[in-house]
C-alpha cells in the first residue's frame, strides 16, 4: 500500500525529536514535506514513535542459509579460515533459485527488524565449476528480483574477485564461482546498470573483494570502468579483517592493508572499508580523515573471532561508520549497535563508552551516526526524515510495555538495548507501507519457498 501522508505522534527528525509530525510523500516515494506540531492530521496515524529506517551496509545474502550451521567445533582450533571452508562448501551448492529464495527471506527479515536498505556485496557469480551462466548477470538479477519483490532499497555491489591471495596468487577450486577479470565484471555491471539507473530504490556500485583478490592494476582498471558508468557510485572493499591478512599484506607490500589502500587508491567519501578491524593508530586517523565510511559488522566480527575495531579512537577523530549484518547470524540494527558498544564495555570494564558529543544517550548517538554513515556508504538519499529524501521509516510499537511512559532518546535506548526487532511494528520503504503490525504481505509465500530451498540444501549437506 502506498501512503500519501502519515501522522507521527513523535518522530526523530534531523534536528531532534518532534511531536505531531505530518510527513507527506509523493507517488515516487520521496518525502515532499515535514510539518511539526500539527493540530489536525490525516486518517493514517503511526502506531508509535517513528525513526528513519536503518541502512545495512554489508550483506552476503546467501550466507543467511548458513545461520546456526557453523557453531560446531572442528577437529582443530576454529577460526575465520576454518569457517571460510564451511562457507565455501555451502556456497558451492547454491542454485540461482536458492540465491533468490534466500535473499527474499533475508530481506523480509531485514525489513521486520528495522533495516530499510541494504548493500549487497555480491560475489557468487558463476556456476559451481566456474562456467558463467548463459546470462552472465544471472545471479545479480536474482538479487534485484528479490529486493524488488520484498521492497527493500538495494545498493548492488558486484564483486571483483580474481586471485587467491596477495600478489596475484592462483585462486582455489572453491573460489571458481566468484572469479572475473575486469571485462567480465564490466559485463555484469553493464547488464544491470540500466535497471538500477531507472529505479530510485536501486543503486549500482562496485566491490573489489579485498586486496587478497585483486591486483593494483586491476583495481585502477575497475575504478575507471565504474567511473564511466557513474563517477559517484559507491566502492566497497573488505580490509584488515584478520591478522593473517595483515601479516600477508606486510610480506607482500611492506605495508598493512588499510595503509596500503589509503596510499595507493583514491579513497574518499564514496568508499566503504568493511571491517578495517586491525589498524595502527596512524591508520585509524588516516581512515577517519579520508571521509570514507567504516563498514562495521559487530555481530559477524564477534562470531568469526575477528577482533574489535578501534571504534573509540576512530569516533574521537570524527570517523564515519555504518553497520552491516554481513553473514547474517543475526539480522537487526539493534543487535549490531548494542554489540558495538558492549564490545567496548567488556574490554574496558566501563559503561556508556561510545559517547556522542551532542547526545548523552548512547542509543541516540549510535543510531544517528549509523544512519549518516550508512546512507553515505549506500550512495542513496536515505537516513533522514526530511524533504528530498526517500520515505524510509520505521514505526515502533507504542503498545509494547517496554515503551510505556518513555519519550525521546529513552525510546532509542530501549529499542537498541532492550527491545530489538520485537519493537518494530511498521516499516515504510519508498512510501510503501510494507510491514504492517509486524507482517509483510508476501511473507508466507516467501517463507514457504525458503523452507523448500533449505530442505533441499540441507539434504545435500547430510
Ligand atoms: Zn563480508
XYZ file of C-alpha atoms in Angstrom, residues 82-430:
349
model
C 38.053 -22.800 9.094
C 34.677 -21.000 8.974
C 35.520 -19.890 5.421
C 35.982 -23.502 4.322
C 32.491 -24.343 5.612
C 31.072 -21.278 3.886
C 32.760 -22.190 0.568
C 31.336 -25.711 0.727
C 27.857 -24.280 1.234
C 28.277 -21.603 -1.461
C 29.041 -24.360 -3.950
C 25.517 -25.742 -3.514
C 23.578 -22.544 -4.128
C 21.491 -22.621 -7.318
C 20.084 -19.429 -8.835
C 16.697 -20.341 -7.323
C 18.293 -20.842 -3.896
C 20.103 -17.498 -4.126
C 16.825 -15.740 -4.905
C 14.790 -17.564 -2.245
C 17.424 -16.953 0.446
C 17.745 -13.270 -0.448
C 13.954 -12.819 -0.366
C 13.634 -14.416 3.061
C 16.606 -12.441 4.375
C 15.272 -9.132 3.050
C 11.865 -9.716 4.679
C 13.697 -10.404 7.958
C 15.732 -7.225 7.481
C 12.634 -5.085 6.964
C 10.929 -6.557 10.004
C 13.966 -5.771 12.168
C 14.230 -2.135 11.014
C 16.619 -2.181 8.057
C 15.101 -0.396 5.035
C 18.050 -0.561 2.608
C 20.899 -2.980 2.044
C 24.294 -3.038 0.340
C 24.619 -6.456 -1.295
C 28.315 -7.349 -1.621
C 27.683 -9.936 -4.273
C 30.436 -12.393 -5.180
C 28.554 -15.528 -6.195
C 28.568 -15.010 -9.975
C 29.004 -18.311 -11.852
C 28.091 -21.987 -11.888
C 29.887 -24.233 -9.358
C 32.616 -25.199 -11.866
C 33.238 -21.538 -12.696
C 31.420 -21.510 -16.050
C 29.396 -18.300 -16.436
C 25.624 -18.725 -16.694
C 24.149 -18.088 -20.155
C 23.279 -14.666 -18.796
C 26.494 -13.617 -17.068
C 24.459 -11.430 -14.682
C 22.049 -14.265 -13.770
C 22.768 -14.189 -10.035
C 22.893 -10.381 -9.874
C 19.454 -10.312 -11.461
C 18.202 -12.773 -8.826
C 19.289 -10.322 -6.120
C 17.497 -7.456 -7.875
C 14.342 -9.560 -8.238
C 14.426 -10.460 -4.536
C 14.923 -6.859 -3.397
C 12.135 -5.598 -5.649
C 9.698 -8.284 -4.607
C 10.288 -7.603 -0.913
C 10.524 -3.828 -1.358
C 13.822 -3.137 0.436
C 16.136 -0.498 -1.071
C 19.218 -2.049 -2.681
C 22.730 -0.890 -3.457
C 24.010 -3.732 -5.593
C 27.771 -4.222 -5.387
C 29.054 -6.870 -7.836
C 32.375 -8.149 -6.555
C 35.637 -8.206 -8.461
C 37.469 -11.346 -7.359
C 40.368 -12.708 -9.393
C 43.046 -14.198 -7.122
C 43.504 -16.369 -4.056
C 46.000 -14.229 -2.161
C 48.222 -11.121 -2.200
C 50.441 -10.726 -5.264
C 48.092 -12.471 -7.746
C 48.252 -15.939 -6.180
C 46.146 -18.533 -8.018
C 42.606 -18.999 -6.671
C 41.423 -22.300 -5.183
C 38.816 -24.528 -6.827
C 36.181 -23.397 -4.308
C 36.665 -19.798 -5.439
C 35.830 -20.534 -9.105
C 32.231 -19.299 -8.770
C 33.498 -15.884 -7.688
C 36.078 -15.171 -10.403
C 36.022 -12.455 -13.035
C 38.551 -10.325 -14.833
C 37.688 -6.642 -15.175
C 35.982 -7.164 -18.554
C 33.849 -9.980 -17.162
C 32.777 -7.910 -14.207
C 32.120 -4.978 -16.545
C 29.626 -7.126 -18.444
C 27.756 -7.818 -15.195
C 27.743 -4.145 -14.223
C 26.527 -3.085 -17.649
C 23.781 -5.728 -17.628
C 22.137 -4.285 -14.519
C 23.150 -0.620 -14.849
C 20.005 0.475 -16.697
C 17.700 -1.221 -14.175
C 19.497 0.496 -11.324
C 19.570 3.913 -13.003
C 15.825 3.931 -13.632
C 14.630 2.912 -10.178
C 15.060 5.241 -7.178
C 15.045 2.139 -4.929
C 18.254 0.841 -6.552
C 21.851 1.959 -6.875
C 24.779 0.222 -8.530
C 28.299 0.197 -7.101
C 31.400 -1.963 -7.183
C 33.146 -4.136 -4.634
C 36.745 -5.212 -5.178
C 36.608 -8.186 -2.779
C 39.817 -7.433 -0.848
C 43.479 -6.752 -1.503
C 43.886 -10.544 -1.451
C 41.649 -10.921 -4.506
C 42.771 -8.179 -6.932
C 45.961 -6.519 -8.141
C 46.751 -2.822 -8.036
C 46.411 -2.551 -11.826
C 43.028 -4.318 -11.768
C 41.770 -2.004 -9.046
C 42.621 1.068 -11.134
C 41.054 -0.500 -14.213
C 37.866 -1.427 -12.349
C 37.518 2.035 -10.827
C 37.914 3.588 -14.278
C 35.191 1.278 -15.585
C 32.858 2.220 -12.735
C 33.548 5.922 -13.279
C 32.463 5.600 -16.896
C 29.112 4.209 -15.687
C 28.661 6.519 -12.698
C 31.513 8.638 -11.276
C 29.936 8.904 -7.834
C 28.946 5.236 -7.447
C 29.918 3.586 -4.142
C 33.045 1.422 -3.828
C 33.171 -1.186 -1.042
C 36.092 -3.428 -0.078
C 36.865 -5.899 2.745
C 40.045 -4.878 4.519
C 42.120 -5.888 7.561
C 39.512 -8.299 8.965
C 42.066 -10.850 10.164
C 45.644 -10.631 11.491
C 46.783 -13.267 8.981
C 45.615 -10.932 6.223
C 47.594 -8.062 7.794
C 50.753 -10.193 8.045
C 50.412 -11.438 4.449
C 49.959 -7.850 3.259
C 53.108 -6.771 5.133
C 55.095 -9.566 3.454
C 53.695 -8.637 0.049
C 53.971 -4.854 0.206
C 55.756 -3.797 3.395
C 52.519 -2.048 4.428
C 49.412 -3.001 6.366
C 46.197 -3.287 4.293
C 44.484 -0.040 5.354
C 47.734 1.932 4.994
C 48.347 0.399 1.550
C 44.828 1.186 0.386
C 44.940 4.792 1.589
C 48.365 5.305 -0.059
C 47.624 3.667 -3.396
C 43.916 4.252 -4.102
C 41.777 7.413 -4.276
C 39.898 6.538 -1.067
C 37.248 9.193 -0.479
C 33.690 9.666 0.743
C 32.341 7.224 -1.856
C 34.350 4.359 -0.312
C 33.271 1.946 2.386
C 36.040 -0.060 4.070
C 34.371 -3.138 5.502
C 35.722 -4.385 8.858
C 39.072 -2.454 8.940
C 39.431 -4.227 12.287
C 43.196 -4.320 12.585
C 44.687 -0.820 12.274
C 47.592 1.029 13.844
C 46.665 4.435 15.348
C 48.026 6.237 12.258
C 45.782 4.157 10.004
C 42.754 4.874 12.189
C 43.459 8.610 11.964
C 44.032 8.487 8.204
C 40.852 6.479 7.585
C 38.808 8.959 9.644
C 40.356 11.882 7.722
C 39.675 10.273 4.320
C 35.910 10.742 4.687
C 35.355 7.076 3.825
C 32.867 5.052 5.844
C 33.981 2.132 8.020
C 31.504 -0.703 7.408
C 31.251 -2.338 10.841
C 29.578 -5.723 11.303
C 29.919 -6.278 15.064
C 27.901 -9.499 15.413
C 29.650 -11.211 12.495
C 33.036 -9.916 13.668
C 32.266 -11.436 17.084
C 31.011 -14.714 15.562
C 34.150 -15.065 13.427
C 36.559 -14.037 16.181
C 37.866 -11.133 14.091
C 38.687 -8.706 16.904
C 37.429 -5.281 17.986
C 37.501 -2.315 15.598
C 39.251 0.653 17.293
C 35.957 2.493 17.483
C 36.781 4.852 20.368
C 39.846 6.344 18.641
C 38.032 6.403 15.322
C 34.973 8.278 16.615
C 37.160 10.698 18.569
C 38.593 11.708 15.192
C 35.126 12.114 13.636
C 35.385 8.886 11.656
C 32.183 7.801 9.911
C 30.685 4.355 10.213
C 27.728 2.313 9.010
C 26.564 -1.089 10.231
C 26.105 -4.330 8.343
C 24.843 -7.792 9.190
C 27.383 -9.424 6.813
C 26.994 -13.205 7.354
C 23.544 -12.756 8.985
C 23.867 -14.952 12.047
C 21.807 -12.086 13.481
C 19.743 -9.627 11.436
C 18.907 -6.483 13.378
C 20.304 -2.962 13.673
C 19.727 -3.081 17.433
C 21.934 -6.178 17.759
C 24.770 -4.588 15.756
C 24.793 -1.267 17.591
C 24.453 -2.918 21.022
C 27.346 -5.283 20.216
C 29.481 -2.331 19.103
C 29.006 -0.649 22.496
C 29.114 -3.855 24.569
C 32.421 -4.967 22.992
C 33.951 -1.789 24.418
C 32.273 -2.202 27.824
C 33.575 -5.766 28.157
C 37.114 -4.939 27.101
C 37.396 -1.697 29.133
C 35.296 -2.571 32.180
C 33.394 0.716 31.761
C 29.831 1.718 30.777
C 28.464 4.125 28.152
C 31.733 4.214 26.237
C 30.732 5.407 22.738
C 29.651 8.905 23.694
C 28.494 11.326 21.026
C 29.477 14.963 21.548
C 25.876 16.158 21.067
C 23.882 13.311 22.630
C 24.304 11.898 26.136
C 22.090 8.958 25.108
C 24.288 6.170 23.750
C 21.419 4.845 21.634
C 20.759 8.218 20.026
C 24.425 8.833 19.257
C 24.965 5.400 17.721
C 21.702 5.343 15.765
C 22.155 8.775 14.172
C 25.829 8.137 13.343
C 24.949 4.807 11.687
C 22.154 6.490 9.689
C 24.518 9.139 8.315
C 27.389 6.770 7.564
C 25.066 4.087 6.186
C 23.346 6.476 3.786
C 26.706 7.707 2.532
C 28.051 4.170 2.065
C 24.989 3.071 0.089
C 25.088 6.207 -2.071
C 21.369 6.891 -1.733
C 19.340 9.806 -0.285
C 18.164 7.915 2.801
C 18.573 8.057 6.577
C 16.757 11.340 7.288
C 13.118 12.314 7.657
C 13.388 15.437 5.510
C 12.137 16.686 2.128
C 14.147 15.284 -0.779
C 14.933 12.005 0.988
C 13.379 8.608 0.384
C 10.356 7.875 2.570
C 12.032 5.045 4.537
C 10.526 4.885 8.024
C 10.372 2.513 10.972
C 7.459 2.723 13.423
C 7.985 1.285 16.894
C 5.119 -0.250 18.851
C 3.855 2.236 21.451
C 1.714 -0.553 22.954
C 4.770 -2.637 23.907
C 5.147 -2.371 27.694
C 8.862 -1.650 27.270
C 7.967 1.753 25.826
C 5.329 2.760 28.394
C 5.953 6.239 29.760
C 9.115 6.749 27.714
C 9.865 9.631 25.369
C 12.588 10.939 23.077
C 16.044 9.364 23.433
C 14.848 6.845 26.043
C 12.832 5.320 23.173
C 16.001 4.684 21.156
C 17.918 3.380 24.166
C 15.031 0.975 24.849
C 14.865 -0.175 21.216
C 18.626 -0.775 20.921
C 19.439 -2.143 24.376
C 16.238 -3.942 25.396
C 13.524 -4.366 22.777
C 15.289 -5.041 19.482
C 13.286 -6.242 16.450
C 10.260 -7.132 18.609
C 9.582 -3.394 18.980
C 9.324 -2.826 15.212
C 5.624 -2.519 14.347
C 5.504 -0.992 10.844
C 8.033 -0.367 8.112
C 7.593 2.015 5.187
C 10.084 1.985 2.295
C 9.924 4.487 -0.552
